[in-house]
Short mmCIF file of C-alpha atoms in Angstrom, two decimals:
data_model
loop_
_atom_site.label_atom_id
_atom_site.label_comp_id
_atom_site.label_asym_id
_atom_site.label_seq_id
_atom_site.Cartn_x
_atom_site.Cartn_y
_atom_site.Cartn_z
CA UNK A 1 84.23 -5.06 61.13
CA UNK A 2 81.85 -2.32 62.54
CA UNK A 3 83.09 -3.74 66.06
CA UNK A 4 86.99 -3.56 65.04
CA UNK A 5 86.38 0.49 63.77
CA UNK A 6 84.27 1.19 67.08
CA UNK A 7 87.39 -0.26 69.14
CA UNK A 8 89.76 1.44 66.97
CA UNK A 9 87.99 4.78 67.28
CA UNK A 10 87.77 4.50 70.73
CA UNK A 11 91.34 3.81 71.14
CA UNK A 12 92.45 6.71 69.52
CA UNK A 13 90.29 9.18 71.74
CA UNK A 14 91.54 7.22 75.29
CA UNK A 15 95.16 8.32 73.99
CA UNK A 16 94.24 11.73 73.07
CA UNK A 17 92.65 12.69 76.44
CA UNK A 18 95.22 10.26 78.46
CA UNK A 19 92.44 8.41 80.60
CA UNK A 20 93.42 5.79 82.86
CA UNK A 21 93.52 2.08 82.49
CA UNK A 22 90.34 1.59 84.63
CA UNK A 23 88.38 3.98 82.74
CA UNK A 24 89.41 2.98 79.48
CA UNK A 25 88.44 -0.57 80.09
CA UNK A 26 84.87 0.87 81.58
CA UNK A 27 84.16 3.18 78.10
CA UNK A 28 85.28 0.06 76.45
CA UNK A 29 82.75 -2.11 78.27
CA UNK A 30 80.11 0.64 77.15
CA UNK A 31 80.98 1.05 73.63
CA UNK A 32 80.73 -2.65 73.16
CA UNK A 33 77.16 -2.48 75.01
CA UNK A 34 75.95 -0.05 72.55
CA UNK A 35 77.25 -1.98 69.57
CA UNK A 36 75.48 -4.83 71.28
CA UNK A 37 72.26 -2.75 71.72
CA UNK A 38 71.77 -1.91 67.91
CA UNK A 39 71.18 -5.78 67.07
CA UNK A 40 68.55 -6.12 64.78
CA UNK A 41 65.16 -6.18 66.86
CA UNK A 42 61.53 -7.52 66.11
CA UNK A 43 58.37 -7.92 67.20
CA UNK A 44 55.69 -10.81 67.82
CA UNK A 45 52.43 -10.73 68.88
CA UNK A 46 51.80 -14.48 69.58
CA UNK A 47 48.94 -16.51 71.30
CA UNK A 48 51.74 -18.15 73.01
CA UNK A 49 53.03 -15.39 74.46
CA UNK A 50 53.60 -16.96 77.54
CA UNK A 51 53.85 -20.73 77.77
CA UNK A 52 56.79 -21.28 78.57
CA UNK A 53 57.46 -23.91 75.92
CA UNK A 54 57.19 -20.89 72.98
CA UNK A 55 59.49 -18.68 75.30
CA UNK A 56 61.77 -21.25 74.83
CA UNK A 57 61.80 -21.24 71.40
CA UNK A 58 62.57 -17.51 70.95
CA UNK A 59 65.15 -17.76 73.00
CA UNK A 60 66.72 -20.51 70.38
CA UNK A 61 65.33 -18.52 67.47
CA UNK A 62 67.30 -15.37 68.97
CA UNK A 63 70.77 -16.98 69.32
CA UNK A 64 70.31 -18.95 65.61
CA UNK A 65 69.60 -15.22 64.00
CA UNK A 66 71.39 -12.91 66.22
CA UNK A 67 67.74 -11.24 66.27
CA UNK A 68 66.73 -9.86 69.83
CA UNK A 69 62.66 -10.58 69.50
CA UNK A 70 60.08 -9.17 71.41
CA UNK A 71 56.61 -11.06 72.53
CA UNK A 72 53.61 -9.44 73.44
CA UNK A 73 50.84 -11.21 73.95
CA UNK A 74 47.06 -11.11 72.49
CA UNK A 75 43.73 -11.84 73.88
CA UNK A 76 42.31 -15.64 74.60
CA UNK A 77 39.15 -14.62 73.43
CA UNK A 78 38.55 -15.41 69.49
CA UNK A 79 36.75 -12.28 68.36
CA UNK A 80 38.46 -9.90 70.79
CA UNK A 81 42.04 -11.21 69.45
CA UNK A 82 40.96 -10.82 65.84
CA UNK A 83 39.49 -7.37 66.54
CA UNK A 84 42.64 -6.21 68.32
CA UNK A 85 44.88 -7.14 65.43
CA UNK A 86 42.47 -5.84 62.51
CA UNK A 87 42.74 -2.51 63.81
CA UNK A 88 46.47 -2.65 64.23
CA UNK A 89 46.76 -3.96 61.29
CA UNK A 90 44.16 -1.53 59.71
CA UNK A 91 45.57 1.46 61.10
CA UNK A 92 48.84 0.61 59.71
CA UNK A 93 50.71 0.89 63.04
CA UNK A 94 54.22 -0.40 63.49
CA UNK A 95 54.37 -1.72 66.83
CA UNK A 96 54.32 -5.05 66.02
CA UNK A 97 55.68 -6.74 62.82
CA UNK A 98 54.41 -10.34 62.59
CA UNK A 99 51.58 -11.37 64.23
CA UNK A 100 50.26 -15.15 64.90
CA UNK A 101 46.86 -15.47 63.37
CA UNK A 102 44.39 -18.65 62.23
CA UNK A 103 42.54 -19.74 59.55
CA UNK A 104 39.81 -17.44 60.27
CA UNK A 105 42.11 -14.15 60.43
CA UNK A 106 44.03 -15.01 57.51
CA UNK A 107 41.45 -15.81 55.15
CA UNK A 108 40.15 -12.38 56.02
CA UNK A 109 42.87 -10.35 56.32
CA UNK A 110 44.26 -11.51 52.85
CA UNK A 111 41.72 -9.51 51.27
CA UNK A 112 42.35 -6.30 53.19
CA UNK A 113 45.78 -5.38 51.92
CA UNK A 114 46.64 -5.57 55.63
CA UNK A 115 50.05 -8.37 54.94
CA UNK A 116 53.13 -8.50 52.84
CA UNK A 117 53.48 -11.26 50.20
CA UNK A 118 55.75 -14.04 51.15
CA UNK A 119 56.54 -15.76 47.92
CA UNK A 120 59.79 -14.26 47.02
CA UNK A 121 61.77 -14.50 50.04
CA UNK A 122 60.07 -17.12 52.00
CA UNK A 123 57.69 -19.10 50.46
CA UNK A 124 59.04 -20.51 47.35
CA UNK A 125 57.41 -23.13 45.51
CA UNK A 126 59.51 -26.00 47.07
CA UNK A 127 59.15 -24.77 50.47
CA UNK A 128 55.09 -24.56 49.20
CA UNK A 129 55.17 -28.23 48.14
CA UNK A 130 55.79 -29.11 51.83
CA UNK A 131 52.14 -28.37 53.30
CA UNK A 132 48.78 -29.79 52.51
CA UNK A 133 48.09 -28.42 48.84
CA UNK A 134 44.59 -27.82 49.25
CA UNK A 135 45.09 -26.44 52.15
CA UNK A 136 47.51 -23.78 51.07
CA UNK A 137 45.70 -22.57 48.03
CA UNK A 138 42.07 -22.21 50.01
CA UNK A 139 43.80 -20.93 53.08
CA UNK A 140 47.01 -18.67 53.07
CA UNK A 141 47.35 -17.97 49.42
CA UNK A 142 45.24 -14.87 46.71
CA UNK A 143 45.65 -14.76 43.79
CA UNK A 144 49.11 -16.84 43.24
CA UNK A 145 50.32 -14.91 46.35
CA UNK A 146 51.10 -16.42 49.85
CA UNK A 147 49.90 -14.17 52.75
CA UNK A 148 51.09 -16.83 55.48
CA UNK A 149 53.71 -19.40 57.13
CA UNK A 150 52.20 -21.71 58.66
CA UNK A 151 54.05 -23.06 61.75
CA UNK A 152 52.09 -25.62 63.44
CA UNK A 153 49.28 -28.10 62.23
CA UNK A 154 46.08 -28.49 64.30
CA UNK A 155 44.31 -31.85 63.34
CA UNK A 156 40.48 -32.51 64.86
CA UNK A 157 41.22 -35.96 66.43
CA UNK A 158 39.37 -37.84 68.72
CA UNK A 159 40.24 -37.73 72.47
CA UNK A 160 39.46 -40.54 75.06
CA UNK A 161 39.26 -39.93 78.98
CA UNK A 162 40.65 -43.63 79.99
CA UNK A 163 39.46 -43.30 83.75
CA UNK A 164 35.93 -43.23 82.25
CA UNK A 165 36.11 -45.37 79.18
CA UNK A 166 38.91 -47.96 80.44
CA UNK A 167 40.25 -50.03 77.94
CA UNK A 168 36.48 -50.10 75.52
CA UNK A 169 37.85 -48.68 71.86
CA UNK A 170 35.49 -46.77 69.86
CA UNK A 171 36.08 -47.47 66.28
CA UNK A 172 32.97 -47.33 64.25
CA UNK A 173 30.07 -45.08 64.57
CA UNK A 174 27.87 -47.74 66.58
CA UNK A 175 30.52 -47.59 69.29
CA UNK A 176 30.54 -43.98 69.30
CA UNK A 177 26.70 -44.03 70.04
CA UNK A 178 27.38 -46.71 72.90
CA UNK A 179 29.31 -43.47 74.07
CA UNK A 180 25.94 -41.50 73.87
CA UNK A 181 23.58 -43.73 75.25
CA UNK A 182 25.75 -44.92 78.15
CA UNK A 183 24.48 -43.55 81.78
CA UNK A 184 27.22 -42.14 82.83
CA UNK A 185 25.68 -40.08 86.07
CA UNK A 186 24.51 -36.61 86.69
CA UNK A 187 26.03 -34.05 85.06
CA UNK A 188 28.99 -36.52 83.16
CA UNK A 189 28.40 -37.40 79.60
CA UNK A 190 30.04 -39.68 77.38
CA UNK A 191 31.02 -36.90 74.63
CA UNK A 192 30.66 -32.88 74.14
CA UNK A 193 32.05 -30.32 72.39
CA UNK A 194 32.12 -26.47 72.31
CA UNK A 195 28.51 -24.96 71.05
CA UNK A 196 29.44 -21.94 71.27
CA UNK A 197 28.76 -20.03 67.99
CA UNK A 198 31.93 -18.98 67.00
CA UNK A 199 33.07 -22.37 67.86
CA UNK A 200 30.19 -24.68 67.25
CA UNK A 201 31.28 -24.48 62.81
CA UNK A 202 34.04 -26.68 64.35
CA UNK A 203 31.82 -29.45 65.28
CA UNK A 204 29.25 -29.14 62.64
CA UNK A 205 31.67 -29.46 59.62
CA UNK A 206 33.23 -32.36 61.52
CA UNK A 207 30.37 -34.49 61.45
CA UNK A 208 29.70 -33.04 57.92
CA UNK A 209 33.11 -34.48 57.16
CA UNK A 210 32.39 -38.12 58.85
CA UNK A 211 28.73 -38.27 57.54
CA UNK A 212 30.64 -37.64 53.43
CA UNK A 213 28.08 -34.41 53.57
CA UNK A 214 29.30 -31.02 51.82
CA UNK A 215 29.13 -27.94 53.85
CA UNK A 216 28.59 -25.89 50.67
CA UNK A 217 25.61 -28.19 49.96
CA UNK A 218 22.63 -27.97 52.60
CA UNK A 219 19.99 -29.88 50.07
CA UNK A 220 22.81 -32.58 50.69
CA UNK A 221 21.43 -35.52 52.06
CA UNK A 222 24.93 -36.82 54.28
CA UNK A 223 24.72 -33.13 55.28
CA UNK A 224 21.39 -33.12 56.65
CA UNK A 225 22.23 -36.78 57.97
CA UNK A 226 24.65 -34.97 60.14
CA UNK A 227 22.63 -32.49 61.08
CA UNK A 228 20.23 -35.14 62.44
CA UNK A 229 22.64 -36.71 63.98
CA UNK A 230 23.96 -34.06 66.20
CA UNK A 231 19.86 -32.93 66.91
CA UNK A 232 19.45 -36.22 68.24
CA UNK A 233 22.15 -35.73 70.81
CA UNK A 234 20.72 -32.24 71.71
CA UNK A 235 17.41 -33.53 71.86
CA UNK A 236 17.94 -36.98 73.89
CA UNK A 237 20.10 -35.33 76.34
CA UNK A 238 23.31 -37.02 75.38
CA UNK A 239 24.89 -33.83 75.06
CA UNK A 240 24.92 -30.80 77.97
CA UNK A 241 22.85 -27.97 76.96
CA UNK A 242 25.22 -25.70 78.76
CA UNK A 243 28.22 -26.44 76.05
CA UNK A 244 26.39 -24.09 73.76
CA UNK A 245 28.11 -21.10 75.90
CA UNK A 246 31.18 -23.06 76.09
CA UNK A 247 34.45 -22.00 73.61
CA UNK A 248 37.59 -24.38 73.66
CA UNK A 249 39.35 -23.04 77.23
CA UNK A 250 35.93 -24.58 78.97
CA UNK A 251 35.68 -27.76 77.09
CA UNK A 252 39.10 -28.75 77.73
CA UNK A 253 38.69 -27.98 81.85
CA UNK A 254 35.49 -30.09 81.84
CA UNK A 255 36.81 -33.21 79.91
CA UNK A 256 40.04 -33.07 82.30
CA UNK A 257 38.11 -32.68 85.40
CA UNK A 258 36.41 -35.88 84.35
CA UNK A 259 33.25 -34.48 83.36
CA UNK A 260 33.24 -35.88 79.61
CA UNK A 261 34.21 -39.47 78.55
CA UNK A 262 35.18 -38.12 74.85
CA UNK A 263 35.59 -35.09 72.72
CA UNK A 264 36.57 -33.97 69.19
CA UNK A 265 39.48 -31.59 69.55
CA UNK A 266 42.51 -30.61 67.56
CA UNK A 267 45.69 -32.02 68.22
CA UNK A 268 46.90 -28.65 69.56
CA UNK A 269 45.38 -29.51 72.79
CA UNK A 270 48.15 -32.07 73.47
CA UNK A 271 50.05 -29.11 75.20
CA UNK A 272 47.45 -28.41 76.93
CA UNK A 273 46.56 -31.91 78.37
CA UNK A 274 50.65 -32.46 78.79
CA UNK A 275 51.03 -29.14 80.67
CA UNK A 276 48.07 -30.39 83.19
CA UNK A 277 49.85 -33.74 83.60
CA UNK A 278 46.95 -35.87 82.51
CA UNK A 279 48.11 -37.25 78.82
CA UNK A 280 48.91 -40.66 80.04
CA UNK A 281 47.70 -43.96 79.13
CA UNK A 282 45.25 -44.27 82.05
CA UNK A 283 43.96 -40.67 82.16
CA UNK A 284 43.55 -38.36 78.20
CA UNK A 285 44.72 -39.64 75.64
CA UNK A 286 44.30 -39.12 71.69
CA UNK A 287 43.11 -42.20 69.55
CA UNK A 288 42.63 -43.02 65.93
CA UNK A 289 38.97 -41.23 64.30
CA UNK A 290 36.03 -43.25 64.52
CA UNK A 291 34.73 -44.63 61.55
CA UNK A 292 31.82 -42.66 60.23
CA UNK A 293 30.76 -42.97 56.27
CA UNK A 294 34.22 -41.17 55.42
CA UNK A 295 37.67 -41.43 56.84
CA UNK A 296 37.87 -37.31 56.98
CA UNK A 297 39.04 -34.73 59.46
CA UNK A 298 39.60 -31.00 59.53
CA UNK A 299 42.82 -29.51 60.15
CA UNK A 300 43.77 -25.96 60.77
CA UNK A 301 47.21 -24.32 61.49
CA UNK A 302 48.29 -21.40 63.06
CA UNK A 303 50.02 -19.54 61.13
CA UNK A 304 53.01 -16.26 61.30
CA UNK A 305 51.81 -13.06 59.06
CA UNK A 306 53.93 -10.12 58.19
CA UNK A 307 53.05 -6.30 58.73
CA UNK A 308 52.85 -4.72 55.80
CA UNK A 309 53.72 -1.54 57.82
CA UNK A 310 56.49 -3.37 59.25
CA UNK A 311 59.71 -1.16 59.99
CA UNK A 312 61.83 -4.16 60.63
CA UNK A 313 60.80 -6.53 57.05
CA UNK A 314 64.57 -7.85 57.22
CA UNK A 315 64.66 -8.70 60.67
CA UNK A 316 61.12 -10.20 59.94
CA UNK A 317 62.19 -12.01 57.16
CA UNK A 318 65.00 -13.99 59.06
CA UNK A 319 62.78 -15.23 61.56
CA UNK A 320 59.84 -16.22 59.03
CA UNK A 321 62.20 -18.47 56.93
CA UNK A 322 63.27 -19.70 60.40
CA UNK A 323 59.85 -20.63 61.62
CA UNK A 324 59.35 -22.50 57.95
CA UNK A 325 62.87 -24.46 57.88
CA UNK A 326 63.31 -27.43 59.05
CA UNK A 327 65.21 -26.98 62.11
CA UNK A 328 63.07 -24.17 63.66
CA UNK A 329 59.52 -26.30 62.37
CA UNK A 330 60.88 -29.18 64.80
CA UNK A 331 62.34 -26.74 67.29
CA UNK A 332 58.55 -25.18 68.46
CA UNK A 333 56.72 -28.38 67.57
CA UNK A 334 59.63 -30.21 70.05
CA UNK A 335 58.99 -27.18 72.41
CA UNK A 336 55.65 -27.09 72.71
CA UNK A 337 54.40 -30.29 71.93
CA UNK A 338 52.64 -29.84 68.34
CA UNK A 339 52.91 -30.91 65.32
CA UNK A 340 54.59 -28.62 62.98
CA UNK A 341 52.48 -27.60 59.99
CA UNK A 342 54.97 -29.42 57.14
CA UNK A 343 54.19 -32.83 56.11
CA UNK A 344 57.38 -33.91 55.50
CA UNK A 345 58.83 -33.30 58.65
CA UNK A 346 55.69 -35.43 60.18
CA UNK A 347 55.92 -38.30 57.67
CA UNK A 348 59.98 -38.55 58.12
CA UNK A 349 60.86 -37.48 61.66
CA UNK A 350 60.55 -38.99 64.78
CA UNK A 351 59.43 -36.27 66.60
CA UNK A 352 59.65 -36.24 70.67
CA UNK A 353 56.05 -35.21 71.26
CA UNK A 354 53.42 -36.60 73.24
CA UNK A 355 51.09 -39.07 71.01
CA UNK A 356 53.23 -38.17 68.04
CA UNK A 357 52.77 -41.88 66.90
CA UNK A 358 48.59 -41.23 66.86
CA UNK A 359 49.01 -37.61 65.40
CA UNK A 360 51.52 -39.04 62.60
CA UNK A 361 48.73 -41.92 61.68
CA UNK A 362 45.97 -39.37 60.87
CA UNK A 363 48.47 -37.68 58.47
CA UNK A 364 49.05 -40.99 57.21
CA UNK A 365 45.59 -42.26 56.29
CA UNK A 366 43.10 -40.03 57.23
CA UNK A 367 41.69 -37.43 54.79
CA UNK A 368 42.52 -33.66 55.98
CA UNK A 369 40.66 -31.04 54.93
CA UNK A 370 40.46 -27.58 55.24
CA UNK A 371 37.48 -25.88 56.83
CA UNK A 372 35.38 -23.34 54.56
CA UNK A 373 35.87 -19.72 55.42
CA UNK A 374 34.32 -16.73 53.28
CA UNK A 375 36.06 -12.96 52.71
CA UNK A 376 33.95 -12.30 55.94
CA UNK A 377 35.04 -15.04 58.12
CA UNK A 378 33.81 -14.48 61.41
CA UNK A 379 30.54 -12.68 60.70
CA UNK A 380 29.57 -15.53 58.81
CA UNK A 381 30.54 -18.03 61.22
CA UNK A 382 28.76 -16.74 63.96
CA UNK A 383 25.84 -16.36 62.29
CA UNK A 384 25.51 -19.77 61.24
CA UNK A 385 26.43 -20.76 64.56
CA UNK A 386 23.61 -18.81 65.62
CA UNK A 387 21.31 -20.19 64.14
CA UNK A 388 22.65 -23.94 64.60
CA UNK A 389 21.78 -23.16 68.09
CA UNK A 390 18.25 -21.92 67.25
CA UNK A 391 17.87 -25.88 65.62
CA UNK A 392 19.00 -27.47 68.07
CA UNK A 393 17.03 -25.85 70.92
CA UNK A 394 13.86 -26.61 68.47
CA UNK A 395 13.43 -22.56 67.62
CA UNK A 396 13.91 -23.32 64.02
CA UNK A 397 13.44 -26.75 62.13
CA UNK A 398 15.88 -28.30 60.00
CA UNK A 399 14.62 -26.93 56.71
CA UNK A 400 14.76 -23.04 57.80
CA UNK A 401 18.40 -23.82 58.94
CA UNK A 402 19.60 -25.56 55.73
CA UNK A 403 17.33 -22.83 53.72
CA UNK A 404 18.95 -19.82 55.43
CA UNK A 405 22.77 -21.58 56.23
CA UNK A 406 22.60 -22.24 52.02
CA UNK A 407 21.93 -18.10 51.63
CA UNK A 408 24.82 -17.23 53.75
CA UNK A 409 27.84 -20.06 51.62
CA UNK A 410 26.32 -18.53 48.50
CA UNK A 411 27.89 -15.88 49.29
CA UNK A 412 31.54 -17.03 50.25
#
């Protein structure tokens, strides 16, 4: 309709000044341009801002909503990306309307007053019954409100390098110390991880998780079991030293240059590995968890947020509801090789990702759990990662870190 006046309008002022055939087609050509240019317009800061794979998806999104959406990207590193979009957020600017945040932002930021509620319009209770329960009222939701839309699930699963293990399976906790105590040469080891301490809470509720310990519990005896456990590897020299300066990005490089026989990593790596061309059956690959004392994992997601600031809440709207459906879920997941955060979709599609068969058996029968996060995520998290490094390089013993890690979940 608003096209049909605009022609109609234009019509009538081509007659009144008699202009030519050529130039009336030309102002023609430009009104139609305008009309064009006033299409509804957002904007997303992403992590993904530029794989290709995600690129691909907007450009889907854009033609299913007649939305034209903008991506800027946002720092690699963890605490400069959430400090970046805290003070955007706290500064109430409008630059960007929906940001891409984790776990760690969003259990933060919900507290701040920084994001609109998504209940209403987005995340209604059926939609809700689609994710991990738990997981949804510990992570994205306040007080009865949802904060979040999660749009793809990151499960910790266990990752083989098949060059260095060949066809062995590790299945039970003995095997995963045959891992350990194999000589593999200098420098190569049959498992790390990333120490760093805004990483290292990763690992360390992981093994809390396999050893049936509580990571609100430090008296716990499975807890401290764990906390042995991963000692021992730091103090036998199963493990590199070095990993304790090492975040994701670095862990991935060393296990696909060959320099690690095994890892625990989420799922979300698969893009990664796919992207490098080395998820095959003879090179990376993602296998079923070792048996521990418990069948459990941790999953995170990423997850879309909304500006409260936002200018553009309608646009914003259309895409979030989008991202949460069913058809844009399996678009990104298809696109960038995840899994999409909706259990249903896992359990009943056949999804054309890499290792989807693997990734679909942990959200069969493994136990996923959410990680624990406090109104203060990150300061808390490094500073028990700090001083999980100061145990495991013998500055502290195992009763100061339990004593002083039990202080800082009090207060969660």
């Amino acid at each position: 309709m608003k096209k049909y006046v605009l022609d109609v309008l234009l019509g009538c002022l081509l007659m009144a000044v008699g202009c030519k055939d050529g130039q009336k087609e030309g102002n023609i050509q430009d009104v139609q341009e305008n009309a064009a240019s006033q299409k509804e317009t957002i904007t997303i800061m992403h992590i993904d801002a530029e794989v290709p794979g995600f690129l691909e998806f907007i450009e889907q999104a854009e033609k299913e909503l007649d939305l034209e959406i903008q991506v800027v990207s946002c720092p690699a590193n963890a605490d400069i990306r959430q400090a970046k979009i805290s003070t955007i957020l706290a500064a109430g600017e409008t630059s960007v309307d929906i940001f891409s945040v984790n776990d760690e932002m969003v259990s933060e930021f919900k507290y701040k007053g920084y994001l609109e509620p998504l209940n209403d319009r987005v995340m209604t209770e059926e939609l809700l019954s689609k994710y991990p329960e738990s997981y949804m009222q510990n992570i994205t939701m306040k007080d009865g409100e949802v904060y979040s839309v999660p749009y793809f699930m990151d499960i910790m699963v266990f990752w083989i390098n098949r060059e260095m293990t060949g066809d062995r399976k590790i299945q039970t906790q003995e095997d995963f110390l045959a891992l350990l105590e194999e000589d593999w040469g200098k420098g190569i080891y049959g498992y790390a991880s990333a120490w760093d301490n805004t990483y290292v809470y990763n690992e360390l509720s992981e093994f809390i998780n396999l050893f049936g310990g509580d990571y609100y519990n430090w008296d716990n005896k499975n807890t401290r079991e764990a906390l042995t456990f991963l000692h021992d590897m730091a103090a036998k020299g199963q493990i590199p030293v070095s990993q304790m300066a090492d975040q994701y990005e670095q862990m991935q490089q060393k296990f696909i240059d060959g320099k690690y026989a095994s890892i625990f990593m989420y799922s979300g790596a698969m893009d990664v590995f796919e992207r490098a061309g080395v998820y095959s059956e003879d090179k990376i690959q993602a296998v079923p968890l070792p048996q521990f004392e418990k069948s459990v994992t941790n999953i995170a997601t990423w997850q879309y947020v909304l500006n409260q600031a936002s200018e553009h809440k309608s646009g914003a709207m259309k895409f979030l509801k989008y991202a949460a459906g069913r058809e844009g879920s399996i678009s990104y997941a298809e696109c960038m090789n995840r899994l999409p955060a909706r259990l249903d979709i896992i359990l009943e599609e056949e999804l054309d990702i890499p290792g989807f068969e693997v990734l679909q058996d942990y959200v069969e029968h493994v136990e996923l759990k959410e990680r624990p996060f406090s109104k203060n995520t990150m300061k808390d998290i490094s500073a028990i990662g700090t001083l999980f490094q100061k145990y495991m390089l013998d500055e502290i013993s195992q009763d100061e870190f339990c004593r002083k890690a039990q202080a800082i979940v009090d207060g969660f």
